[in-house]
Tab-separated table of C-alpha atoms in Angstrom:
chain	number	residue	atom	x	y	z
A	20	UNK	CA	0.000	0.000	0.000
A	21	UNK	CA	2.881	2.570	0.504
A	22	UNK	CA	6.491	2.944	-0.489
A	23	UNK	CA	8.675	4.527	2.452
A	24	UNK	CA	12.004	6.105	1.712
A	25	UNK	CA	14.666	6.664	5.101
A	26	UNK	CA	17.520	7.583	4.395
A	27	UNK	CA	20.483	5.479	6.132
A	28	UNK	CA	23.016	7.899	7.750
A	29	UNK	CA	21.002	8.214	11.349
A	30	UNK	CA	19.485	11.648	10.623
A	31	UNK	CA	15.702	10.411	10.548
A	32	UNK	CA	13.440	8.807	13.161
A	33	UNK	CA	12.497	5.423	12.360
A	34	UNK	CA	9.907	5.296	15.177
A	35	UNK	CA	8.020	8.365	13.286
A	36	UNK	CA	6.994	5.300	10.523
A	37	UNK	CA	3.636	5.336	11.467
A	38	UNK	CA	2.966	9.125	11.437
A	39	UNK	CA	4.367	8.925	7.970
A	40	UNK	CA	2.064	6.238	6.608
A	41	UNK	CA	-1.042	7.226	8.604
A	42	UNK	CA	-2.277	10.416	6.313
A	43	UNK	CA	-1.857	7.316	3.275
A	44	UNK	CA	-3.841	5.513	5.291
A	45	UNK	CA	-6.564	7.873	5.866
A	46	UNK	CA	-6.664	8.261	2.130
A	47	UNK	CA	-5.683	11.901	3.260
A	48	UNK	CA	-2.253	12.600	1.680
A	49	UNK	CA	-0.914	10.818	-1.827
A	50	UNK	CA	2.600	11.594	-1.139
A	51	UNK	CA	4.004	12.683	2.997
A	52	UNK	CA	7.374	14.257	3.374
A	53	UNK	CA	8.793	14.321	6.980
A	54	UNK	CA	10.093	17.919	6.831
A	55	UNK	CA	12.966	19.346	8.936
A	56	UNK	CA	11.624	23.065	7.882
A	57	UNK	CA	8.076	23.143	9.134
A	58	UNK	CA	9.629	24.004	12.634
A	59	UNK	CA	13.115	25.779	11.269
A	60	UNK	CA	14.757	26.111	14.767
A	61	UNK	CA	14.039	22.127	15.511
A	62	UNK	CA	16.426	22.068	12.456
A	63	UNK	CA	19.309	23.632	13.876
A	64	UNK	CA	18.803	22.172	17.280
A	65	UNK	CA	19.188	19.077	15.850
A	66	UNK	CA	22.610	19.964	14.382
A	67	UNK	CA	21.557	20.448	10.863
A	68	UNK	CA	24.775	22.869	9.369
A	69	UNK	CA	24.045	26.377	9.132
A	70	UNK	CA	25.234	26.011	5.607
A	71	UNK	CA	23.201	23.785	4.583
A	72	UNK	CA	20.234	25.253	6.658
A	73	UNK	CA	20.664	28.312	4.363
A	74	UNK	CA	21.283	26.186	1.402
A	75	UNK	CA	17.791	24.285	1.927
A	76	UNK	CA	15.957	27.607	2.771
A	77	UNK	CA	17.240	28.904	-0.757
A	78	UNK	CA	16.850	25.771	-2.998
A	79	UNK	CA	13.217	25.125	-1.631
A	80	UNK	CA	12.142	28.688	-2.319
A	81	UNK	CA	13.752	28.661	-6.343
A	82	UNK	CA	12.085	25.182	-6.600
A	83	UNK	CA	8.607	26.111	-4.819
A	84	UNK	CA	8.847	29.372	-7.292
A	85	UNK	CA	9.606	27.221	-10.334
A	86	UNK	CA	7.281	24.212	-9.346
A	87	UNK	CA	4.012	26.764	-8.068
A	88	UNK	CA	4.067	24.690	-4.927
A	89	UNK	CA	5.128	26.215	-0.875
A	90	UNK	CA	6.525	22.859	0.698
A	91	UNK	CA	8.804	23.675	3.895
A	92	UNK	CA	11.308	21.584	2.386
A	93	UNK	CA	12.663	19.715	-1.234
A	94	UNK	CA	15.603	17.940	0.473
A	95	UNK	CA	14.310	15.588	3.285
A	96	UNK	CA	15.380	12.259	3.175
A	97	UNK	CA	12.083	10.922	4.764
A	98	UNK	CA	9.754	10.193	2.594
A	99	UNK	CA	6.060	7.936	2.104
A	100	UNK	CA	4.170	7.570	-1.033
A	101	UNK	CA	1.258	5.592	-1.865
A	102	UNK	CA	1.683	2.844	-4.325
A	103	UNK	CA	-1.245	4.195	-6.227
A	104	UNK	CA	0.825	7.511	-6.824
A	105	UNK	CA	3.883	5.596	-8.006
A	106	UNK	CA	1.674	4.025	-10.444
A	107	UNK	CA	0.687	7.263	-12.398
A	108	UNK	CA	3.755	8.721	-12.876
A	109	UNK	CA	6.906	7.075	-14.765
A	110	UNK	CA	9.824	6.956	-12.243
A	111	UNK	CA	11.726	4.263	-14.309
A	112	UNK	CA	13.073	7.412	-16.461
A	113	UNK	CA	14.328	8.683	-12.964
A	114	UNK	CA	18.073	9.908	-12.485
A	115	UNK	CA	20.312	7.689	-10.902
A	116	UNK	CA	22.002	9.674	-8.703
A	117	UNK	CA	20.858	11.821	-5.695
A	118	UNK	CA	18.449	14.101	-7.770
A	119	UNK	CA	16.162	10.866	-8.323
A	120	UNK	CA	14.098	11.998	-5.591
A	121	UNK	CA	13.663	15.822	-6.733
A	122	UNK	CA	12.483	13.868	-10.434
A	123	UNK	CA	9.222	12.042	-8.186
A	124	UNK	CA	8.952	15.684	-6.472
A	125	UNK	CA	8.051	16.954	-9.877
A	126	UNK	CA	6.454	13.990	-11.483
A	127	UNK	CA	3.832	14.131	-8.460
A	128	UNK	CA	3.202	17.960	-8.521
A	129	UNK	CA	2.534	17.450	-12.052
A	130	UNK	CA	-0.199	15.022	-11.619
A	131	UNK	CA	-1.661	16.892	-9.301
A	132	UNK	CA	-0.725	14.525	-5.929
A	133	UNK	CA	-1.801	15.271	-2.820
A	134	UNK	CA	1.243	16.093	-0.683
A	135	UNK	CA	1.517	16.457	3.273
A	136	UNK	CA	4.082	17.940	4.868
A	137	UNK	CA	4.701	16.616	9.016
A	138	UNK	CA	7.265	18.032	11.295
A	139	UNK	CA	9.993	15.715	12.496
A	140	UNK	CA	12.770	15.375	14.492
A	141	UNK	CA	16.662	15.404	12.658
A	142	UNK	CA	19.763	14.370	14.181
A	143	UNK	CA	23.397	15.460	13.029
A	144	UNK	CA	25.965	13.326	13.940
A	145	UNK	CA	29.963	12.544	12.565
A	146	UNK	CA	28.131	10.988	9.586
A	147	UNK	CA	30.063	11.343	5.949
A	148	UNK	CA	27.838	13.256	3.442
A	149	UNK	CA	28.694	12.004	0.092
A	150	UNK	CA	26.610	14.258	-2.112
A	151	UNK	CA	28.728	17.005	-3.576
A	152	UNK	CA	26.670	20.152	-2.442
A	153	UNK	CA	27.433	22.218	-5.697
A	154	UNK	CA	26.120	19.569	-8.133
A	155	UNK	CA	23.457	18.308	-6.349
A	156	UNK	CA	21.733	21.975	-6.578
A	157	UNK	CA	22.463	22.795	-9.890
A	158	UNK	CA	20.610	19.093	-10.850
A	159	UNK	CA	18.033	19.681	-8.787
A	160	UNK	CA	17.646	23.263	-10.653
A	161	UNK	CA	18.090	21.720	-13.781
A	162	UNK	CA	15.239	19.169	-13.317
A	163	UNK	CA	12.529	21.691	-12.412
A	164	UNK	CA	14.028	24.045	-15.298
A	165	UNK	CA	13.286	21.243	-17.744
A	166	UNK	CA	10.332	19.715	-16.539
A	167	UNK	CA	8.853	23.312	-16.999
A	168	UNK	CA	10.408	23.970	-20.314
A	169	UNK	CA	8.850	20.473	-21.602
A	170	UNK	CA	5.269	21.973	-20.913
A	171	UNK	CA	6.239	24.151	-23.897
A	172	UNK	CA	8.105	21.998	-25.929
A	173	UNK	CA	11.133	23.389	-25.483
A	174	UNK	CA	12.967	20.143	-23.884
A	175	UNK	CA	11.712	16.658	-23.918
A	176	UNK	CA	12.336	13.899	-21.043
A	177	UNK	CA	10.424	10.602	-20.964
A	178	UNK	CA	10.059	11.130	-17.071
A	179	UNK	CA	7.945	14.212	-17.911
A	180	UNK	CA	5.753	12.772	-19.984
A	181	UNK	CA	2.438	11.276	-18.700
A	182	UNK	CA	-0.231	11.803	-20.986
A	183	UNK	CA	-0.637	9.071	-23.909
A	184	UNK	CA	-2.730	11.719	-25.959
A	185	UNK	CA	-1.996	15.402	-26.012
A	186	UNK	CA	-4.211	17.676	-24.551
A	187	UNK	CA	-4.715	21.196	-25.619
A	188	UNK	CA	-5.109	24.525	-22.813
A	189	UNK	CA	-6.882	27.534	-23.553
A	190	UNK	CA	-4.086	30.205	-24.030
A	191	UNK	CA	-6.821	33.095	-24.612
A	192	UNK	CA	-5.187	34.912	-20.752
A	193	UNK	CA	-1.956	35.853	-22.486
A	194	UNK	CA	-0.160	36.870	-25.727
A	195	UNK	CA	-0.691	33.474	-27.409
A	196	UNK	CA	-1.590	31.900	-31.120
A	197	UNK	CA	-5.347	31.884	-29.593
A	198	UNK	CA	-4.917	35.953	-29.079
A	199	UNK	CA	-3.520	36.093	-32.296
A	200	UNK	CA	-6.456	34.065	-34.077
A	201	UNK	CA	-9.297	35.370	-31.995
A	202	UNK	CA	-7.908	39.516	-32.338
A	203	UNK	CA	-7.202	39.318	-36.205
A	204	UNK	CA	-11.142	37.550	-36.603
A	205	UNK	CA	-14.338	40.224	-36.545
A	206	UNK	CA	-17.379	40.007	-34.551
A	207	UNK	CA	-20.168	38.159	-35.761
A	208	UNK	CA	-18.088	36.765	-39.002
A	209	UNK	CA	-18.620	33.192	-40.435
A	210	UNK	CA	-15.721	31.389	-39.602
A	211	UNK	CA	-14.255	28.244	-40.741
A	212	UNK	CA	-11.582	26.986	-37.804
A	213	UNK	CA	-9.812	23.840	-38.624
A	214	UNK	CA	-7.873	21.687	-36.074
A	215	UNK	CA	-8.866	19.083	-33.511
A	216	UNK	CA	-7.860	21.658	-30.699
A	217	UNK	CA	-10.241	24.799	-31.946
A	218	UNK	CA	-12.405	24.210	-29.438
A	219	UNK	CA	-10.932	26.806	-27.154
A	220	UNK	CA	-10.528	29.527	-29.818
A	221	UNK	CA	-13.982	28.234	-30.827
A	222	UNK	CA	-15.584	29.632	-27.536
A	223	UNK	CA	-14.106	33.192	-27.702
A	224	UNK	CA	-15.255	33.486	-31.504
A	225	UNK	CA	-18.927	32.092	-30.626
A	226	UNK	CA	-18.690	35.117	-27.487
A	227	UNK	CA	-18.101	37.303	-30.063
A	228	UNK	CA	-21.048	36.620	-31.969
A	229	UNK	CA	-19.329	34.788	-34.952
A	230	UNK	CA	-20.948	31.954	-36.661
A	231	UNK	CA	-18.059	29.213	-35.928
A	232	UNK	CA	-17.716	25.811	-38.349
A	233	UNK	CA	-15.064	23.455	-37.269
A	234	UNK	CA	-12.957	20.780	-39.159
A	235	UNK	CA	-10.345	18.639	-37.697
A	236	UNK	CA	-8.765	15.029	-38.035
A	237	UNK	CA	-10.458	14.168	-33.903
A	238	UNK	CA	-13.544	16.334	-32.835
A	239	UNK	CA	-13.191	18.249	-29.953
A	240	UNK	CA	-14.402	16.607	-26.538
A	241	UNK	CA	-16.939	19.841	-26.611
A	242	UNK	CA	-18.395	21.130	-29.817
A	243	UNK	CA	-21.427	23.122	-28.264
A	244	UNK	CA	-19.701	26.592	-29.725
A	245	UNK	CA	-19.498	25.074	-33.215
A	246	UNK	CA	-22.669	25.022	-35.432
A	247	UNK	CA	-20.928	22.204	-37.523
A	248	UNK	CA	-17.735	20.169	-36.808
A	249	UNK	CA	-16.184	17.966	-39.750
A	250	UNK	CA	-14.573	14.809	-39.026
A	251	UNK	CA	-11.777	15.028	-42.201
A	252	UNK	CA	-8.034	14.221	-42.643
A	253	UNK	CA	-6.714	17.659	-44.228
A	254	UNK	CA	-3.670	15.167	-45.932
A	255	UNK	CA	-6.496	14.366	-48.260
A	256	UNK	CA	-7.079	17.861	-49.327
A	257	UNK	CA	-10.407	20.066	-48.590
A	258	UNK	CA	-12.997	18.227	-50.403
A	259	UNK	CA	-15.369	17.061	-47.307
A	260	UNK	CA	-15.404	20.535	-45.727
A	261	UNK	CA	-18.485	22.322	-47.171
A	262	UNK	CA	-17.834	25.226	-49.401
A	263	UNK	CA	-19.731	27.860	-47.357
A	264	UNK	CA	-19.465	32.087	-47.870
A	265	UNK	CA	-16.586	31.923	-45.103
A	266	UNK	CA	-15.287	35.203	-43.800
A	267	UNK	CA	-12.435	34.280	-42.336
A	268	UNK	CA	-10.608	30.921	-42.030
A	269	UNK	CA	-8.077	29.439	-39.464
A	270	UNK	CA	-5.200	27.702	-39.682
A	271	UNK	CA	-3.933	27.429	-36.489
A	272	UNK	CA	-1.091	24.815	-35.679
A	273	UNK	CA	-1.880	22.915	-39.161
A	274	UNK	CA	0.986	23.373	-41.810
A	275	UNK	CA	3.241	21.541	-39.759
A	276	UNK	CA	1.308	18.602	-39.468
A	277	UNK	CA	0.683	17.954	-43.116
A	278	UNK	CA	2.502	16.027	-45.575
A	279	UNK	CA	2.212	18.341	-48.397
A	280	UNK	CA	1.653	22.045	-47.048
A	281	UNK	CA	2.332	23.439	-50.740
A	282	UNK	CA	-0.699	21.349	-52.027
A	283	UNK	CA	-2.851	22.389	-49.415
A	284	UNK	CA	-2.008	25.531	-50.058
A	285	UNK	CA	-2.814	25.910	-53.612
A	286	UNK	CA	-6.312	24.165	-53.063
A	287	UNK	CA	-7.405	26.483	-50.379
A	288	UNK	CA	-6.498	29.443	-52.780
A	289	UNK	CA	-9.038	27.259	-55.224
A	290	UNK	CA	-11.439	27.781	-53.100
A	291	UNK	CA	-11.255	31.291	-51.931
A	292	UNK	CA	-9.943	32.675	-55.164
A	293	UNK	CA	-12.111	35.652	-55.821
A	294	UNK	CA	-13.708	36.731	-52.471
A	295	UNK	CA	-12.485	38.750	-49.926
A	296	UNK	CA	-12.031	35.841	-47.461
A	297	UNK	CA	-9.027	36.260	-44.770
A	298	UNK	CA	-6.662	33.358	-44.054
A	299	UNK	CA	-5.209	33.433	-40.162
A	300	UNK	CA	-2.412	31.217	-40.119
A	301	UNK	CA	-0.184	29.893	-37.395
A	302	UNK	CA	2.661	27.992	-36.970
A	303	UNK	CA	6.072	27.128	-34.825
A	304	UNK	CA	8.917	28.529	-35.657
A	305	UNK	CA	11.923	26.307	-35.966
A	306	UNK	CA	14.183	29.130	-35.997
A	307	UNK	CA	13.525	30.379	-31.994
A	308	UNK	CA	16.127	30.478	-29.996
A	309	UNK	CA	16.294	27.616	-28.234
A	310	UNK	CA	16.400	25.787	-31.686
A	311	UNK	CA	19.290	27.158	-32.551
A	312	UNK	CA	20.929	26.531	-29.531
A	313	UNK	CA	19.939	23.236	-29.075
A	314	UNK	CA	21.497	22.432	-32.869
A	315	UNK	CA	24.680	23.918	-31.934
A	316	UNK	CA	24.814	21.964	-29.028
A	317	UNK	CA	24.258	18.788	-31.630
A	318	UNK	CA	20.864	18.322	-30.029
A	319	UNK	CA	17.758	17.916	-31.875
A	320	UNK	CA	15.024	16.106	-30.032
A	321	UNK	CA	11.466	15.112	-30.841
A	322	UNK	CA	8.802	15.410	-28.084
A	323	UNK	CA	5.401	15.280	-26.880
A	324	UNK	CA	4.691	18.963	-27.595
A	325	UNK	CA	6.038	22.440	-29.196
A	326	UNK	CA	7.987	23.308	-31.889
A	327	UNK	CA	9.618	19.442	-32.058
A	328	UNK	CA	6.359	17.988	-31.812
A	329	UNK	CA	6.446	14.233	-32.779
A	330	UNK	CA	3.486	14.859	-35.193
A	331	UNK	CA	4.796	17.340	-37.190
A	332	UNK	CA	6.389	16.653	-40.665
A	333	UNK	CA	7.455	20.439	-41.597
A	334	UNK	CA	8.876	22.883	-40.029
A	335	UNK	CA	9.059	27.015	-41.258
A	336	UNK	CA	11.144	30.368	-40.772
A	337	UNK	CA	9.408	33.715	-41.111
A	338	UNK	CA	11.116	33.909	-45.137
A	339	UNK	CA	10.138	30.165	-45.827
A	340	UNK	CA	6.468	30.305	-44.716
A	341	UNK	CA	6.580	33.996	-46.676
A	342	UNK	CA	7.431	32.344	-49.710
A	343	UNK	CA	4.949	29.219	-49.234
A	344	UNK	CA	2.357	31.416	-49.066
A	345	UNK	CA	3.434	34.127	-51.865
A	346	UNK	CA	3.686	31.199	-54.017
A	347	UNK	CA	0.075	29.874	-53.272
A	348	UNK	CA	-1.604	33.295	-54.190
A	349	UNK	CA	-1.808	34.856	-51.047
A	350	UNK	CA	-0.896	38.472	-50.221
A	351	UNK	CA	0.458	38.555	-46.620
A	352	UNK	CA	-1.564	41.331	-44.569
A	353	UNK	CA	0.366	41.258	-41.477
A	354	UNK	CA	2.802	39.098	-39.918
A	355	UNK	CA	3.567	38.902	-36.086
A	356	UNK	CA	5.952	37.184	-33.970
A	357	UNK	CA	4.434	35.344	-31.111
A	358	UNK	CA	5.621	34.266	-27.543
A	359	UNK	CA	6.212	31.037	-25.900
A	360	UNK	CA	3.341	30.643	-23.626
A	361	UNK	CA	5.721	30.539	-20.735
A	362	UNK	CA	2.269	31.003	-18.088
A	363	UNK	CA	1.561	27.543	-19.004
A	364	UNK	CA	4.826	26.243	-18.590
A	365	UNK	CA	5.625	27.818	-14.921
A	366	UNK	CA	3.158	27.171	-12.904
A	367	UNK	CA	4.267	30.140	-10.890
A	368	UNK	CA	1.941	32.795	-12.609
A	369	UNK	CA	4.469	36.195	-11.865
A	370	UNK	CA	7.133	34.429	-13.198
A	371	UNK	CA	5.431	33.165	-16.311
A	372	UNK	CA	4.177	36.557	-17.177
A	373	UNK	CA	7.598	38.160	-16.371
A	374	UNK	CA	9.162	35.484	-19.077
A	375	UNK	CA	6.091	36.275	-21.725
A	376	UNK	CA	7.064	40.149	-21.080
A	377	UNK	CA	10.863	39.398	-21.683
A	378	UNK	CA	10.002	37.333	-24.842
A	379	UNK	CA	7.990	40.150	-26.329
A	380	UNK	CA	10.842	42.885	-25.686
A	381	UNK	CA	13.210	40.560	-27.580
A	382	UNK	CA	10.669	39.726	-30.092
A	383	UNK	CA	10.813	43.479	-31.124
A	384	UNK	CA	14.544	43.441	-31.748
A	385	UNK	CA	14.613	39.890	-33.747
A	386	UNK	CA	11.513	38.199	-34.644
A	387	UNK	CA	13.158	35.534	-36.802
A	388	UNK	CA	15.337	34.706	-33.603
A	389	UNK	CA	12.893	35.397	-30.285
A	390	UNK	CA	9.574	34.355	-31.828
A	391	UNK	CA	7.806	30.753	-30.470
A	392	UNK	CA	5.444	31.090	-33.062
A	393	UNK	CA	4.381	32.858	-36.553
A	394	UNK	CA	1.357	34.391	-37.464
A	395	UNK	CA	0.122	35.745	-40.200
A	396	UNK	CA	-3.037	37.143	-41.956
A	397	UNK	CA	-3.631	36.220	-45.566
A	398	UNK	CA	-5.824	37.457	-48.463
A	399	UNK	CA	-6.321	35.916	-51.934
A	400	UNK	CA	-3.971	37.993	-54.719
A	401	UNK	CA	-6.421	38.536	-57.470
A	402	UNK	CA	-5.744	36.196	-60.781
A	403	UNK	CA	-6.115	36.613	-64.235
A	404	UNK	CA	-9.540	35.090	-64.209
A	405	UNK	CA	-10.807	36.994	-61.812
A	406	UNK	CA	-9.726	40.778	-63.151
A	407	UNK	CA	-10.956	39.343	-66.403
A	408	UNK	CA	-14.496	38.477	-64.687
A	409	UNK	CA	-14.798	42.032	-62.885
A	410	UNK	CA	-13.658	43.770	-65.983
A	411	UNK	CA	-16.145	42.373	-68.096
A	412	UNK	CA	-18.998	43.203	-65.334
A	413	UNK	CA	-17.836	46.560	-65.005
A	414	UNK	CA	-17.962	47.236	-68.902
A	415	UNK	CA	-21.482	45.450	-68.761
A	416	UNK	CA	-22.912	48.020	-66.004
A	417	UNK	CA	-21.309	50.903	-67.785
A	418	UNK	CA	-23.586	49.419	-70.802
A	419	UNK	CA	-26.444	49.296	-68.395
């Protein structure tokens, strides 16, 4: 029923077993830490260093700050969980070394655990400590860093990773592709929004009066916002979405997923050619940043989520989606360079909206280099057939 860890070196109280396990038992607590913090002074009275009292105190606030959590303590070497708990998350991808138990601490904050905190005794005695101070910190760091960074596909771990489909958040509270899509579209138009997670964007655009029809490979678990929702696999062109008088259409998230973006392309032009129908496009940039750090590092990883999504099978700059969509017809309106949605990555929400407020500064002085995303508003350029068509119904009500 429960998994206790006790450290060896003489520090922790055996006898306080069954005030560990008893908040498990209760069906209380998920996870219990026996924390040396909750009563500070008990710490040092019990002969904890004062260097590594101050070292705790500072690695538990960065962590509770990077984590959105406000446990006493990271560090204690006296911990129970509940085998249920252990079950969810996947602690076979752990480190091996000392920072194997900061890995659960984040693998059960992310699935939401319950965890309890109880005071305890600690006793410092002439015991050899063989975790280099230094390093342990920095991994610990490191591991809350990139367990944060994986929310936004930045970094990928397999111990991070929990969910066998992906899910999709509503990123309408901050600069975001959804901000983008749902800003650039007027109120009350008929809108076409394709991709299985619209649903979000799909609610804002229905509160703004908009007549919303959705398309996607996987409906949406909720489709109350769209008046129709078709089940279609976009590789296999446009033909089962209906042909309707669409205002505006979205593509948000799509290009990359497609085999042939340049076909896709050209069809959609088909069918808009001739009307005055907008085109709100987004898509990841693999030139941000990180990218480019990550290649010169030799690194090049495939994950869950972001710009390296596993699903996707082409990637754009700002100049190469310019000249995809120049060469399908389209006249590019406007073009903007859009954050990482850092809120949703630190749970921490000052912090996140500090990093979304730094991203948009550098945005403004590179937006090939700083930008998580591209967007871009589209119209159909005008063909021969078309001037043709206008210029002979212009001669024919000059006639008239």
């Amino acid at each position: 029923d429960a998994v206790v860890l006790l450290h060896g070196d003489g520090q922790y109280a055996p006898e306080m077993l069954l005030d560990m396990i008893k908040p498990l038992a209760d069906g209380q607590s998920d996870v219990v830490f026996g924390s040396r913090m909750l009563r500070r002074n008990d710490a040092l009275k019990g002969g904890m260093p004062y260097y590594k009292f101050v070292a705790n105190i500072c690695l538990t606030t960065l962590q509770n700050r990077l984590l959105g959590k406000r446990l006493s303590e990271f560090h204690t070497g006296y911990r129970a969980y509940s085998t249920a708990a252990l079950r969810r998350v996947p602690f076979r991808y752990n480190s091996d070394w000392f920072d194997f138990d900061t890995d659960i601490i984040i693998q059960m904050v992310d699935k939401d655990a319950r965890i309890a905190e109880i005071a305890i005794p600690t006793h410092y005695g002439d015991e050899i400590c063989h975790v280099h101070n230094v390093r342990y910190g920095l991994a610990i760091l490191k591991a809350c860093l990139q367990s944060r960074l994986q929310k936004v596909g930045i970094f990928y771990h397999r111990k991070f990773d929990y969910e066998h489909v992906a899910s999709f958040s509503d990123k309408s509270a901050f600069t975001s592709s959804h901000t983008f899509a749902v800003e650039n579209t007027a109120v009350k138009e008929t809108t076409l929004v394709i991709g299985t997670g619209s649903a979000h964007v799909a609610h804002h655009l229905h509160n703004k009066g908009c007549v919303v029809h959705g398309a996607g490979l996987v409906p949406p678990k909720n489709t109350t916002d769209f008046s129709t929702f078709i089940t279609t696999n976009l590789n296999n062109g446009l033909a089962e979405i209906p042909a309707l008088p669409y205002q505006s259409i979205l593509l948000l998230d799509i290009l990359e997923h497609l085999h042939n973006p340049e076909q896709f392309m050209e069809e959609l032009f088909d069918r808009v050619k001739g009307t005055n129908t907008r085109i709100i496009l987004t898509t990841p940039n693999i030139a941000f940043i990180i990218m480019r750090l990550m290649l010169l590092f030799g690194r090049f990883e495939y994950g869950k989520r972001g710009i390296l999504d596993k699903t996707h099978t082409r990637l754009f700059t700002f100049p190469s989606l310019k000249r995809l969509c120049e060469q399908s017809h389209f006249v590019i309106e406007h073009v903007e360079g859009i954050p990482a949605p850092f809120p949703l990555a630190l749970k921490n929400e000052g912090l996140g909206r500090f990093m979304l407020k730094i991203n948009r500064l550098l945005i403004r002085l590179n937006k090939g280099m700083f930008s998580f995303q591209i967007g871009v508003v589209l119209t159909p350029k005008q063909d021969f057939e078309n001037l043709l068509a206008r210029t002979l119904d212009s001669q024919k009500n000059n006639k008239n």
